[in-house]
PDB file of C-alpha atoms and ligand atoms in Angstrom:
ATOM      1  CA  MET A 214      -0.132   0.180   0.129  1.00  0.00           C
ATOM      2  CA  ALA A 215       1.266   3.572  -0.707  1.00  0.00           C
ATOM      3  CA  ASN A 216       2.041   6.138   1.833  1.00  0.00           C
ATOM      4  CA  ALA A 217      -1.210   7.640   1.656  1.00  0.00           C
ATOM      5  CA  ARG A 218      -1.574  11.300   3.028  1.00  0.00           C
ATOM      6  CA  SER A 219      -3.362  14.243   3.253  1.00  0.00           C
ATOM      7  CA  PHE A 220      -1.340  16.278   0.725  1.00  0.00           C
ATOM      8  CA  VAL A 221      -0.862  19.098   2.542  1.00  0.00           C
ATOM      9  CA  THR A 222       2.432  17.299   4.279  1.00  0.00           C
ATOM     10  CA  PHE A 223       3.373  16.922   0.758  1.00  0.00           C
ATOM     11  CA  ALA A 224       6.470  18.662  -0.393  1.00  0.00           C
ATOM     12  CA  PRO A 225       5.973  19.693  -4.550  1.00  0.00           C
ATOM     13  CA  ILE A 226       7.140  17.260  -7.241  1.00  0.00           C
ATOM     14  CA  PRO A 227      10.364  18.911  -8.413  1.00  0.00           C
ATOM     15  CA  VAL A 228      10.648  19.106 -12.320  1.00  0.00           C
ATOM     16  CA  ASP A 229      13.821  20.638 -13.823  1.00  0.00           C
ATOM     17  CA  THR A 230      14.407  21.285 -17.572  1.00  0.00           C
ATOM     18  CA  GLU A 231      15.021  17.349 -18.755  1.00  0.00           C
ATOM     19  CA  THR A 232      12.198  16.367 -15.908  1.00  0.00           C
ATOM     20  CA  ARG A 233       9.426  14.235 -17.964  1.00  0.00           C
ATOM     21  CA  VAL A 234       5.817  14.495 -17.119  1.00  0.00           C
ATOM     22  CA  PHE A 235       3.068  11.625 -17.388  1.00  0.00           C
ATOM     23  CA  VAL A 236      -0.616  12.841 -15.894  1.00  0.00           C
ATOM     24  CA  LEU A 237      -3.166  10.800 -16.092  1.00  0.00           C
ATOM     25  CA  THR A 238      -6.724  12.677 -15.657  1.00  0.00           C
ATOM     26  CA  GLY A 239      -9.844  10.990 -14.652  1.00  0.00           C
ATOM     27  CA  ALA A 240     -13.533  11.578 -14.123  1.00  0.00           C
ATOM     28  CA  GLY A 241     -12.753  13.145 -10.771  1.00  0.00           C
ATOM     29  CA  ILE A 242     -10.881  16.102 -12.175  1.00  0.00           C
ATOM     30  CA  SER A 243     -13.883  17.306 -13.503  1.00  0.00           C
ATOM     31  CA  ALA A 244     -16.055  16.083 -10.265  1.00  0.00           C
ATOM     32  CA  GLU A 245     -15.629  20.052  -9.089  1.00  0.00           C
ATOM     33  CA  SER A 246     -16.648  21.601 -12.680  1.00  0.00           C
ATOM     34  CA  GLY A 247     -20.055  19.897 -11.630  1.00  0.00           C
ATOM     35  CA  ILE A 248     -19.530  16.781 -14.005  1.00  0.00           C
ATOM     36  CA  ALA A 249     -20.605  13.416 -12.326  1.00  0.00           C
ATOM     37  CA  THR A 250     -18.223  11.140 -12.326  1.00  0.00           C
ATOM     38  CA  PHE A 251     -18.264   7.542 -13.098  1.00  0.00           C
ATOM     39  CA  ARG A 252     -19.617   6.383  -9.643  1.00  0.00           C
ATOM     40  CA  ASP A 253     -21.445   8.849  -8.118  1.00  0.00           C
ATOM     41  CA  ALA A 254     -24.463   9.014  -6.962  1.00  0.00           C
ATOM     42  CA  ASN A 255     -27.323  10.975  -8.531  1.00  0.00           C
ATOM     43  CA  GLY A 256     -24.875  10.785 -11.824  1.00  0.00           C
ATOM     44  CA  LEU A 257     -26.077  10.450 -15.185  1.00  0.00           C
ATOM     45  CA  TRP A 258     -24.234   6.682 -14.803  1.00  0.00           C
ATOM     46  CA  GLU A 259     -26.551   5.766 -12.254  1.00  0.00           C
ATOM     47  CA  LYS A 260     -29.982   6.199 -14.314  1.00  0.00           C
ATOM     48  CA  HIS A 261     -28.487   3.939 -16.652  1.00  0.00           C
ATOM     49  CA  ARG A 262     -27.048   0.655 -17.337  1.00  0.00           C
ATOM     50  CA  ILE A 263     -23.212   0.518 -18.971  1.00  0.00           C
ATOM     51  CA  GLU A 264     -24.244  -2.269 -21.320  1.00  0.00           C
ATOM     52  CA  ASP A 265     -27.237   0.397 -22.834  1.00  0.00           C
ATOM     53  CA  VAL A 266     -25.347   3.239 -23.329  1.00  0.00           C
ATOM     54  CA  ALA A 267     -21.724   2.190 -23.536  1.00  0.00           C
ATOM     55  CA  SER A 268     -20.720  -0.588 -25.361  1.00  0.00           C
ATOM     56  CA  PRO A 269     -21.370  -1.610 -28.630  1.00  0.00           C
ATOM     57  CA  GLU A 270     -24.086  -3.711 -28.058  1.00  0.00           C
ATOM     58  CA  GLY A 271     -26.032  -1.165 -26.959  1.00  0.00           C
ATOM     59  CA  TRP A 272     -25.761   0.858 -29.738  1.00  0.00           C
ATOM     60  CA  ALA A 273     -27.121  -2.539 -31.920  1.00  0.00           C
ATOM     61  CA  ARG A 274     -29.593  -2.903 -29.865  1.00  0.00           C
ATOM     62  CA  ASP A 275     -31.226   1.231 -29.753  1.00  0.00           C
ATOM     63  CA  ALA A 276     -29.300   4.137 -31.493  1.00  0.00           C
ATOM     64  CA  GLY A 277     -31.355   5.999 -29.868  1.00  0.00           C
ATOM     65  CA  VAL A 278     -31.268   5.269 -26.176  1.00  0.00           C
ATOM     66  CA  VAL A 279     -27.485   5.872 -26.468  1.00  0.00           C
ATOM     67  CA  TRP A 280     -27.673   9.596 -28.585  1.00  0.00           C
ATOM     68  CA  ARG A 281     -30.202  10.578 -25.575  1.00  0.00           C
ATOM     69  CA  PHE A 282     -27.562   9.378 -23.209  1.00  0.00           C
ATOM     70  CA  TYR A 283     -24.970  11.445 -25.039  1.00  0.00           C
ATOM     71  CA  SER A 284     -26.382  14.339 -25.818  1.00  0.00           C
ATOM     72  CA  GLU A 285     -27.620  14.208 -21.957  1.00  0.00           C
ATOM     73  CA  ARG A 286     -24.395  14.851 -21.453  1.00  0.00           C
ATOM     74  CA  ARG A 287     -23.597  16.913 -23.916  1.00  0.00           C
ATOM     75  CA  ALA A 288     -26.189  19.869 -22.658  1.00  0.00           C
ATOM     76  CA  GLN A 289     -24.928  19.576 -19.258  1.00  0.00           C
ATOM     77  CA  ALA A 290     -20.818  19.861 -19.961  1.00  0.00           C
ATOM     78  CA  SER A 291     -21.637  22.401 -22.365  1.00  0.00           C
ATOM     79  CA  THR A 292     -23.081  24.538 -18.431  1.00  0.00           C
ATOM     80  CA  CYS A 293     -19.535  23.481 -17.376  1.00  0.00           C
ATOM     81  CA  ALA A 294     -16.398  25.578 -16.650  1.00  0.00           C
ATOM     82  CA  PRO A 295     -12.753  24.204 -16.273  1.00  0.00           C
ATOM     83  CA  ASN A 296     -11.538  24.613 -12.232  1.00  0.00           C
ATOM     84  CA  ALA A 297      -8.105  25.554 -11.057  1.00  0.00           C
ATOM     85  CA  ALA A 298      -7.094  22.062 -11.453  1.00  0.00           C
ATOM     86  CA  HIS A 299      -7.646  22.029 -15.524  1.00  0.00           C
ATOM     87  CA  VAL A 300      -6.036  25.330 -15.325  1.00  0.00           C
ATOM     88  CA  ALA A 301      -2.617  24.225 -12.902  1.00  0.00           C
ATOM     89  CA  LEU A 302      -2.435  21.920 -15.928  1.00  0.00           C
ATOM     90  CA  ALA A 303      -2.430  24.191 -18.871  1.00  0.00           C
ATOM     91  CA  LYS A 304       0.216  26.102 -16.790  1.00  0.00           C
ATOM     92  CA  LEU A 305       2.299  23.447 -16.823  1.00  0.00           C
ATOM     93  CA  GLU A 306       2.269  22.474 -20.365  1.00  0.00           C
ATOM     94  CA  ALA A 307       2.635  25.962 -21.154  1.00  0.00           C
ATOM     95  CA  ALA A 308       5.487  25.781 -18.772  1.00  0.00           C
ATOM     96  CA  ILE A 309       7.676  22.575 -20.415  1.00  0.00           C
ATOM     97  CA  GLY A 310       5.381  22.314 -23.532  1.00  0.00           C
ATOM     98  CA  ASP A 311       5.429  18.646 -25.186  1.00  0.00           C
ATOM     99  CA  ARG A 312       7.360  16.958 -21.487  1.00  0.00           C
ATOM    100  CA  LEU A 313       4.304  17.138 -20.198  1.00  0.00           C
ATOM    101  CA  PHE A 314       2.398  14.378 -21.645  1.00  0.00           C
ATOM    102  CA  LEU A 315      -1.429  14.799 -20.433  1.00  0.00           C
ATOM    103  CA  CYS A 316      -3.619  11.588 -21.154  1.00  0.00           C
ATOM    104  CA  THR A 317      -7.105  11.885 -19.924  1.00  0.00           C
ATOM    105  CA  GLN A 318      -9.976   9.261 -19.035  1.00  0.00           C
ATOM    106  CA  ASN A 319     -12.377  12.177 -19.510  1.00  0.00           C
ATOM    107  CA  VAL A 320     -14.278  12.938 -23.070  1.00  0.00           C
ATOM    108  CA  ASP A 321     -15.167  16.096 -21.251  1.00  0.00           C
ATOM    109  CA  PRO A 322     -13.822  19.688 -23.164  1.00  0.00           C
ATOM    110  CA  LEU A 323     -12.005  21.254 -19.808  1.00  0.00           C
ATOM    111  CA  HIS A 324      -8.719  20.080 -20.290  1.00  0.00           C
ATOM    112  CA  GLU A 325      -8.987  22.602 -23.748  1.00  0.00           C
ATOM    113  CA  ARG A 326     -11.209  25.169 -22.340  1.00  0.00           C
ATOM    114  CA  ALA A 327      -8.369  25.660 -19.233  1.00  0.00           C
ATOM    115  CA  GLY A 328      -5.671  26.401 -22.331  1.00  0.00           C
ATOM    116  CA  SER A 329      -4.442  22.598 -22.620  1.00  0.00           C
ATOM    117  CA  ARG A 330      -3.508  22.341 -26.314  1.00  0.00           C
ATOM    118  CA  ARG A 331      -1.847  18.532 -26.382  1.00  0.00           C
ATOM    119  CA  VAL A 332      -4.339  16.516 -24.461  1.00  0.00           C
ATOM    120  CA  VAL A 333      -4.861  12.430 -25.799  1.00  0.00           C
ATOM    121  CA  HIS A 334      -8.439  11.643 -25.684  1.00  0.00           C
ATOM    122  CA  MET A 335      -7.957   7.837 -24.799  1.00  0.00           C
ATOM    123  CA  HIS A 336     -11.622   7.444 -23.863  1.00  0.00           C
ATOM    124  CA  GLY A 337     -13.222   9.202 -26.735  1.00  0.00           C
ATOM    125  CA  GLU A 338     -14.409  13.455 -26.999  1.00  0.00           C
ATOM    126  CA  LEU A 339     -17.906  13.946 -26.406  1.00  0.00           C
ATOM    127  CA  PHE A 340     -18.087  16.598 -29.061  1.00  0.00           C
ATOM    128  CA  LYS A 341     -17.382  14.492 -31.671  1.00  0.00           C
ATOM    129  CA  THR A 342     -18.949  12.333 -33.879  1.00  0.00           C
ATOM    130  CA  ARG A 343     -17.465   9.704 -36.409  1.00  0.00           C
ATOM    131  CA  CYS A 344     -19.241   7.166 -38.969  1.00  0.00           C
ATOM    132  CA  GLU A 345     -20.214   3.573 -37.355  1.00  0.00           C
ATOM    133  CA  ARG A 346     -18.268   1.680 -39.928  1.00  0.00           C
ATOM    134  CA  ALA A 347     -14.731   1.401 -39.039  1.00  0.00           C
ATOM    135  CA  ARG A 348     -13.607   1.592 -42.538  1.00  0.00           C
ATOM    136  CA  CYS A 349     -15.147   4.991 -43.628  1.00  0.00           C
ATOM    137  CA  VAL A 350     -12.493   7.212 -44.878  1.00  0.00           C
ATOM    138  CA  SER A 351     -14.245  10.463 -42.662  1.00  0.00           C
ATOM    139  CA  PRO A 352     -12.857  11.408 -39.811  1.00  0.00           C
ATOM    140  CA  PRO A 353     -14.025  12.127 -36.455  1.00  0.00           C
ATOM    141  CA  ARG A 354     -16.102  15.565 -36.576  1.00  0.00           C
ATOM    142  CA  PHE A 355     -16.807  18.916 -34.001  1.00  0.00           C
ATOM    143  CA  ASP A 356     -20.253  17.780 -33.500  1.00  0.00           C
ATOM    144  CA  ASP A 357     -22.569  19.694 -30.475  1.00  0.00           C
ATOM    145  CA  ALA A 358     -25.452  18.657 -31.789  1.00  0.00           C
ATOM    146  CA  LEU A 359     -28.113  17.381 -29.540  1.00  0.00           C
ATOM    147  CA  TYR A 360     -30.223  14.011 -31.050  1.00  0.00           C
ATOM    148  CA  MET A 361     -33.072  13.234 -28.677  1.00  0.00           C
ATOM    149  CA  ASP A 362     -35.452  12.362 -31.464  1.00  0.00           C
ATOM    150  CA  PRO A 363     -34.902   8.424 -32.243  1.00  0.00           C
ATOM    151  CA  ALA A 364     -36.410   9.027 -35.964  1.00  0.00           C
ATOM    152  CA  ALA A 365     -33.957  11.651 -36.568  1.00  0.00           C
ATOM    153  CA  LEU A 366     -30.709  10.403 -35.849  1.00  0.00           C
ATOM    154  CA  PRO A 367     -27.583  11.721 -38.097  1.00  0.00           C
ATOM    155  CA  ARG A 368     -25.738   9.057 -40.717  1.00  0.00           C
ATOM    156  CA  CYS A 369     -22.533  10.094 -42.613  1.00  0.00           C
ATOM    157  CA  ALA A 370     -22.178  10.498 -46.429  1.00  0.00           C
ATOM    158  CA  CYS A 371     -21.707   6.623 -46.897  1.00  0.00           C
ATOM    159  CA  GLY A 372     -25.166   6.200 -45.643  1.00  0.00           C
ATOM    160  CA  ALA A 373     -23.684   4.319 -42.578  1.00  0.00           C
ATOM    161  CA  ARG A 374     -24.628   5.571 -39.022  1.00  0.00           C
ATOM    162  CA  LEU A 375     -22.887   8.135 -36.814  1.00  0.00           C
ATOM    163  CA  ARG A 376     -22.290   7.515 -33.659  1.00  0.00           C
ATOM    164  CA  PRO A 377     -20.578   9.261 -30.911  1.00  0.00           C
ATOM    165  CA  HIS A 378     -16.932   9.308 -30.969  1.00  0.00           C
ATOM    166  CA  ILE A 379     -16.758   7.388 -27.784  1.00  0.00           C
ATOM    167  CA  CYS A 380     -14.234   4.143 -26.914  1.00  0.00           C
ATOM    168  CA  TRP A 381     -16.887   2.336 -25.163  1.00  0.00           C
ATOM    169  CA  PHE A 382     -16.785  -0.752 -22.825  1.00  0.00           C
ATOM    170  CA  GLY A 383     -15.136  -3.650 -25.278  1.00  0.00           C
ATOM    171  CA  GLU A 384     -13.759  -1.434 -27.679  1.00  0.00           C
ATOM    172  CA  VAL A 385      -9.499  -0.591 -27.378  1.00  0.00           C
ATOM    173  CA  PRO A 386      -9.008   2.956 -26.302  1.00  0.00           C
ATOM    174  CA  PHE A 387      -7.388   5.091 -28.701  1.00  0.00           C
ATOM    175  CA  ASP A 388      -3.475   5.893 -29.330  1.00  0.00           C
ATOM    176  CA  MET A 389      -2.480   2.984 -27.186  1.00  0.00           C
ATOM    177  CA  ASP A 390       1.042   3.386 -29.265  1.00  0.00           C
ATOM    178  CA  LEU A 391       1.416   6.945 -28.432  1.00  0.00           C
ATOM    179  CA  ILE A 392       0.995   6.138 -24.299  1.00  0.00           C
ATOM    180  CA  ALA A 393       3.213   3.559 -24.361  1.00  0.00           C
ATOM    181  CA  ASP A 394       5.867   5.726 -25.630  1.00  0.00           C
ATOM    182  CA  ALA A 395       5.399   8.199 -23.115  1.00  0.00           C
ATOM    183  CA  LEU A 396       4.923   6.150 -20.254  1.00  0.00           C
ATOM    184  CA  SER A 397       8.740   4.086 -20.920  1.00  0.00           C
ATOM    185  CA  ALA A 398       9.977   7.813 -21.024  1.00  0.00           C
ATOM    186  CA  CYS A 399       8.420   9.238 -18.426  1.00  0.00           C
ATOM    187  CA  ASP A 400       9.796  10.408 -14.744  1.00  0.00           C
ATOM    188  CA  VAL A 401       7.084  11.006 -13.123  1.00  0.00           C
ATOM    189  CA  PHE A 402       3.951   9.923 -13.115  1.00  0.00           C
ATOM    190  CA  VAL A 403       0.420  11.676 -11.844  1.00  0.00           C
ATOM    191  CA  THR A 404      -2.541  10.060 -11.563  1.00  0.00           C
ATOM    192  CA  ILE A 405      -5.845  12.320 -10.495  1.00  0.00           C
ATOM    193  CA  GLY A 406      -9.234  11.625  -9.821  1.00  0.00           C
ATOM    194  CA  SER A 407      -9.531   8.250 -11.403  1.00  0.00           C
ATOM    195  CA  SER A 408     -10.498   4.905  -9.499  1.00  0.00           C
ATOM    196  CA  GLY A 409      -8.513   2.877 -10.646  1.00  0.00           C
ATOM    197  CA  ALA A 410     -10.989   0.319 -11.731  1.00  0.00           C
ATOM    198  CA  VAL A 411     -10.634   0.666 -15.295  1.00  0.00           C
ATOM    199  CA  TYR A 412      -8.188  -0.783 -17.061  1.00  0.00           C
ATOM    200  CA  PRO A 413      -6.094  -0.159 -19.039  1.00  0.00           C
ATOM    201  CA  ALA A 414      -6.059   2.835 -17.948  1.00  0.00           C
ATOM    202  CA  ALA A 415      -5.657   1.317 -14.314  1.00  0.00           C
ATOM    203  CA  GLY A 416      -2.396  -0.377 -15.297  1.00  0.00           C
ATOM    204  CA  PHE A 417      -0.474   2.597 -16.518  1.00  0.00           C
ATOM    205  CA  VAL A 418       1.287   3.656 -13.286  1.00  0.00           C
ATOM    206  CA  ALA A 419       2.629   0.095 -12.921  1.00  0.00           C
ATOM    207  CA  ALA A 420       3.748   0.254 -16.706  1.00  0.00           C
ATOM    208  CA  ALA A 421       6.198   3.248 -16.102  1.00  0.00           C
ATOM    209  CA  ARG A 422       7.351   2.265 -13.348  1.00  0.00           C
ATOM    210  CA  ARG A 423       8.505  -1.466 -15.008  1.00  0.00           C
ATOM    211  CA  ALA A 424       9.715   0.718 -17.759  1.00  0.00           C
ATOM    212  CA  GLY A 425      12.120   2.557 -15.603  1.00  0.00           C
ATOM    213  CA  ARG A 426      12.800   5.106 -12.536  1.00  0.00           C
ATOM    214  CA  ALA A 427       9.230   7.205 -12.448  1.00  0.00           C
ATOM    215  CA  ARG A 428       8.248   8.421  -9.543  1.00  0.00           C
ATOM    216  CA  ALA A 429       4.281   7.320  -9.417  1.00  0.00           C
ATOM    217  CA  VAL A 430       2.145   9.972  -6.744  1.00  0.00           C
ATOM    218  CA  TYR A 431      -2.000   9.587  -6.878  1.00  0.00           C
ATOM    219  CA  ILE A 432      -4.061  12.853  -6.197  1.00  0.00           C
ATOM    220  CA  GLY A 433      -7.663  12.532  -5.286  1.00  0.00           C
ATOM    221  CA  PRO A 434     -10.313  11.977  -1.758  1.00  0.00           C
ATOM    222  CA  GLU A 435      -9.495   8.246  -1.165  1.00  0.00           C
ATOM    223  CA  PRO A 436      -6.234   5.744  -2.198  1.00  0.00           C
ATOM    224  CA  PRO A 437      -8.218   4.501  -5.294  1.00  0.00           C
ATOM    225  CA  ASP A 438      -8.453   0.343  -5.972  1.00  0.00           C
ATOM    226  CA  ASN A 439      -4.672   0.718  -8.113  1.00  0.00           C
ATOM    227  CA  ALA A 440      -2.992   2.349  -4.424  1.00  0.00           C
ATOM    228  CA  ARG A 441       0.046   0.277  -3.927  1.00  0.00           C
ATOM    229  CA  ASP A 442       1.559   1.282  -7.433  1.00  0.00           C
ATOM    230  CA  PHE A 443       1.625   4.389  -6.433  1.00  0.00           C
ATOM    231  CA  ASP A 444       5.008   5.659  -3.762  1.00  0.00           C
ATOM    232  CA  GLU A 445       2.399   8.446  -1.938  1.00  0.00           C
ATOM    233  CA  CYS A 446      -1.249   8.481  -2.534  1.00  0.00           C
ATOM    234  CA  ARG A 447      -1.909  12.908  -2.177  1.00  0.00           C
ATOM    235  CA  LEU A 448      -5.411  13.048  -0.346  1.00  0.00           C
ATOM    236  CA  GLY A 449      -6.782  15.912  -1.436  1.00  0.00           C
ATOM    237  CA  ASN A 450      -9.479  17.401  -3.973  1.00  0.00           C
ATOM    238  CA  ALA A 451      -8.469  18.165  -7.365  1.00  0.00           C
ATOM    239  CA  THR A 452      -8.789  21.708  -7.293  1.00  0.00           C
ATOM    240  CA  SER A 453      -6.965  21.682  -3.675  1.00  0.00           C
ATOM    241  CA  ALA A 454      -4.001  19.694  -4.743  1.00  0.00           C
ATOM    242  CA  VAL A 455      -3.037  20.030  -8.209  1.00  0.00           C
ATOM    243  CA  PRO A 456      -2.220  24.115  -8.405  1.00  0.00           C
ATOM    244  CA  PRO A 457       0.629  23.294  -6.114  1.00  0.00           C
ATOM    245  CA  LEU A 458       1.409  19.676  -6.951  1.00  0.00           C
ATOM    246  CA  PHE A 459       4.532  20.980  -9.248  1.00  0.00           C
ATOM    247  CA  ASP A 460       7.576  22.682  -8.720  1.00  0.00           C
ATOM    248  CA  VAL A 461       8.883  23.993 -11.593  1.00  0.00           C
ATOM    249  CA  ARG A 462      12.474  24.881 -12.058  1.00  0.00           C
ATOM    250  CA  GLY A 463      14.840  26.517 -15.047  1.00  0.00           C
TER     251      GLY A 463
HETATM  252  P1  NAD B 610     -14.457   6.447 -11.056  1.00  0.00           P
HETATM  253  O1  NAD B 610     -15.824   7.474 -11.839  1.00  0.00           O
HETATM  254  O2  NAD B 610     -14.555   5.493 -11.714  1.00  0.00           O
HETATM  255  O3  NAD B 610     -13.429   7.450 -10.927  1.00  0.00           O
HETATM  256  C1  NAD B 610     -13.828   8.804  -9.975  1.00  0.00           C
HETATM  257  C2  NAD B 610     -12.332   8.828  -8.840  1.00  0.00           C
HETATM  258  O4  NAD B 610     -12.559  10.232  -9.285  1.00  0.00           O
HETATM  259  C3  NAD B 610     -12.706   8.435  -7.513  1.00  0.00           C
HETATM  260  O5  NAD B 610     -11.174   7.729  -7.485  1.00  0.00           O
HETATM  261  C4  NAD B 610     -13.060   9.605  -7.161  1.00  0.00           C
HETATM  262  O6  NAD B 610     -12.342   9.125  -5.349  1.00  0.00           O
HETATM  263  C5  NAD B 610     -12.067  10.537  -7.457  1.00  0.00           C
HETATM  264  N1  NAD B 610     -12.565  11.669  -7.294  1.00  0.00           N
HETATM  265  C6  NAD B 610     -13.991  12.445  -6.739  1.00  0.00           C
HETATM  266  N2  NAD B 610     -14.061  13.432  -6.249  1.00  0.00           N
HETATM  267  C7  NAD B 610     -12.203  13.795  -6.792  1.00  0.00           C
HETATM  268  C8  NAD B 610     -12.297  15.327  -6.958  1.00  0.00           C
HETATM  269  N3  NAD B 610     -12.792  16.522  -6.280  1.00  0.00           N
HETATM  270  N4  NAD B 610     -10.766  15.770  -6.872  1.00  0.00           N
HETATM  271  C9  NAD B 610      -9.764  14.640  -7.458  1.00  0.00           C
HETATM  272  N5  NAD B 610     -10.380  13.527  -7.665  1.00  0.00           N
HETATM  273  C10 NAD B 610     -12.114  13.094  -7.295  1.00  0.00           C
HETATM  274  O7  NAD B 610     -13.857   7.509 -12.676  1.00  0.00           O
HETATM  275  P2  NAD B 610     -12.156   7.183 -13.974  1.00  0.00           P
HETATM  276  O8  NAD B 610     -11.610   6.654 -13.059  1.00  0.00           O
HETATM  277  O9  NAD B 610     -12.330   7.957 -14.558  1.00  0.00           O
HETATM  278  O10 NAD B 610     -13.043   6.096 -14.775  1.00  0.00           O
HETATM  279  C11 NAD B 610     -14.475   5.871 -15.549  1.00  0.00           C
HETATM  280  C12 NAD B 610     -14.894   6.060 -16.619  1.00  0.00           C
HETATM  281  O11 NAD B 610     -16.022   6.584 -17.270  1.00  0.00           O
HETATM  282  C13 NAD B 610     -13.695   6.989 -17.477  1.00  0.00           C
HETATM  283  O12 NAD B 610     -13.437   5.455 -18.638  1.00  0.00           O
HETATM  284  C14 NAD B 610     -14.308   7.639 -18.126  1.00  0.00           C
HETATM  285  O13 NAD B 610     -14.008   8.088 -19.290  1.00  0.00           O
HETATM  286  C15 NAD B 610     -15.366   7.721 -17.751  1.00  0.00           C
HETATM  287  N6  NAD B 610     -16.296   8.841 -17.267  1.00  0.00           N
HETATM  288  C16 NAD B 610     -16.183  10.779 -17.735  1.00  0.00           C
HETATM  289  C17 NAD B 610     -16.283  11.298 -17.256  1.00  0.00           C
HETATM  290  C18 NAD B 610     -16.175  12.921 -17.949  1.00  0.00           C
HETATM  291  O14 NAD B 610     -15.584  13.049 -19.262  1.00  0.00           O
HETATM  292  N7  NAD B 610     -15.286  13.998 -16.812  1.00  0.00           N
HETATM  293  C19 NAD B 610     -17.005  11.538 -16.149  1.00  0.00           C
HETATM  294  C20 NAD B 610     -17.949  10.051 -15.624  1.00  0.00           C
HETATM  295  C21 NAD B 610     -16.947   9.154 -16.350  1.00  0.00           C
END
């Protein structure tokens, strides 16, 4: 089990001119912006079965139910603003450039709205839509429309249905090659607000430590399921714990 203490007792993590930082964010970083986490009571997820709204089988059964769910999430996300933790990570990128690899499990756009430019959305993006045919040449495109009417669902120019650009359960997350390279190159690995229950993301910390010398730190109000893989669990909310987390030198 990692050393788990309140974040106030930890010193900032030094980031010098060579340090490579991998940050993995989960639903917890957006919780204080008003976006329900996966496990939240009263969250959107509680009212829906994952198999119905976030799986290829659910899509095959009833695309209208799936689009209604993601339309509701688009509507909710449109009202949410980035918080101090998103802003702190955007500032870190401004300071160290591509030595920060920011990977999020979140499909919301709050990192970008805070100013982050290079964000790897391994589970897709809420405000993108793509053709359901894997071989279609049309790339995912920005889409903030709400599709609440099952009789008027969007179609691709090729004739197939358009689907949310989301990695559903049972599908392979995006950019796994890029992620693997960044994990093997990082000196510092930080997870913010992720329960450590959803793989492959929950395995990134072990991969980073296997690959080399990465120091691994978890930020969140409670230890995650994979706490034993971290050197430290700094217990606190993202908006309090992330802004003072890094000490950029040089
Ligand atoms: P999760 O819901 O399983 O876990 C959320 C974690 O955040 C918990 O460990 C909790 O302790 C922590 N947390 C709660 N409040 C916090 C705060 N204020 N500061 C820091 N941490 C806080 O979420 P997950 O681990 O990201 O995995 C669930 C899956 O659901 C992911 O695949 C993700 O794609 C998806 N999801 C995304 C969003 C989003 O886009 N914002 C929201 C919900 C779920």
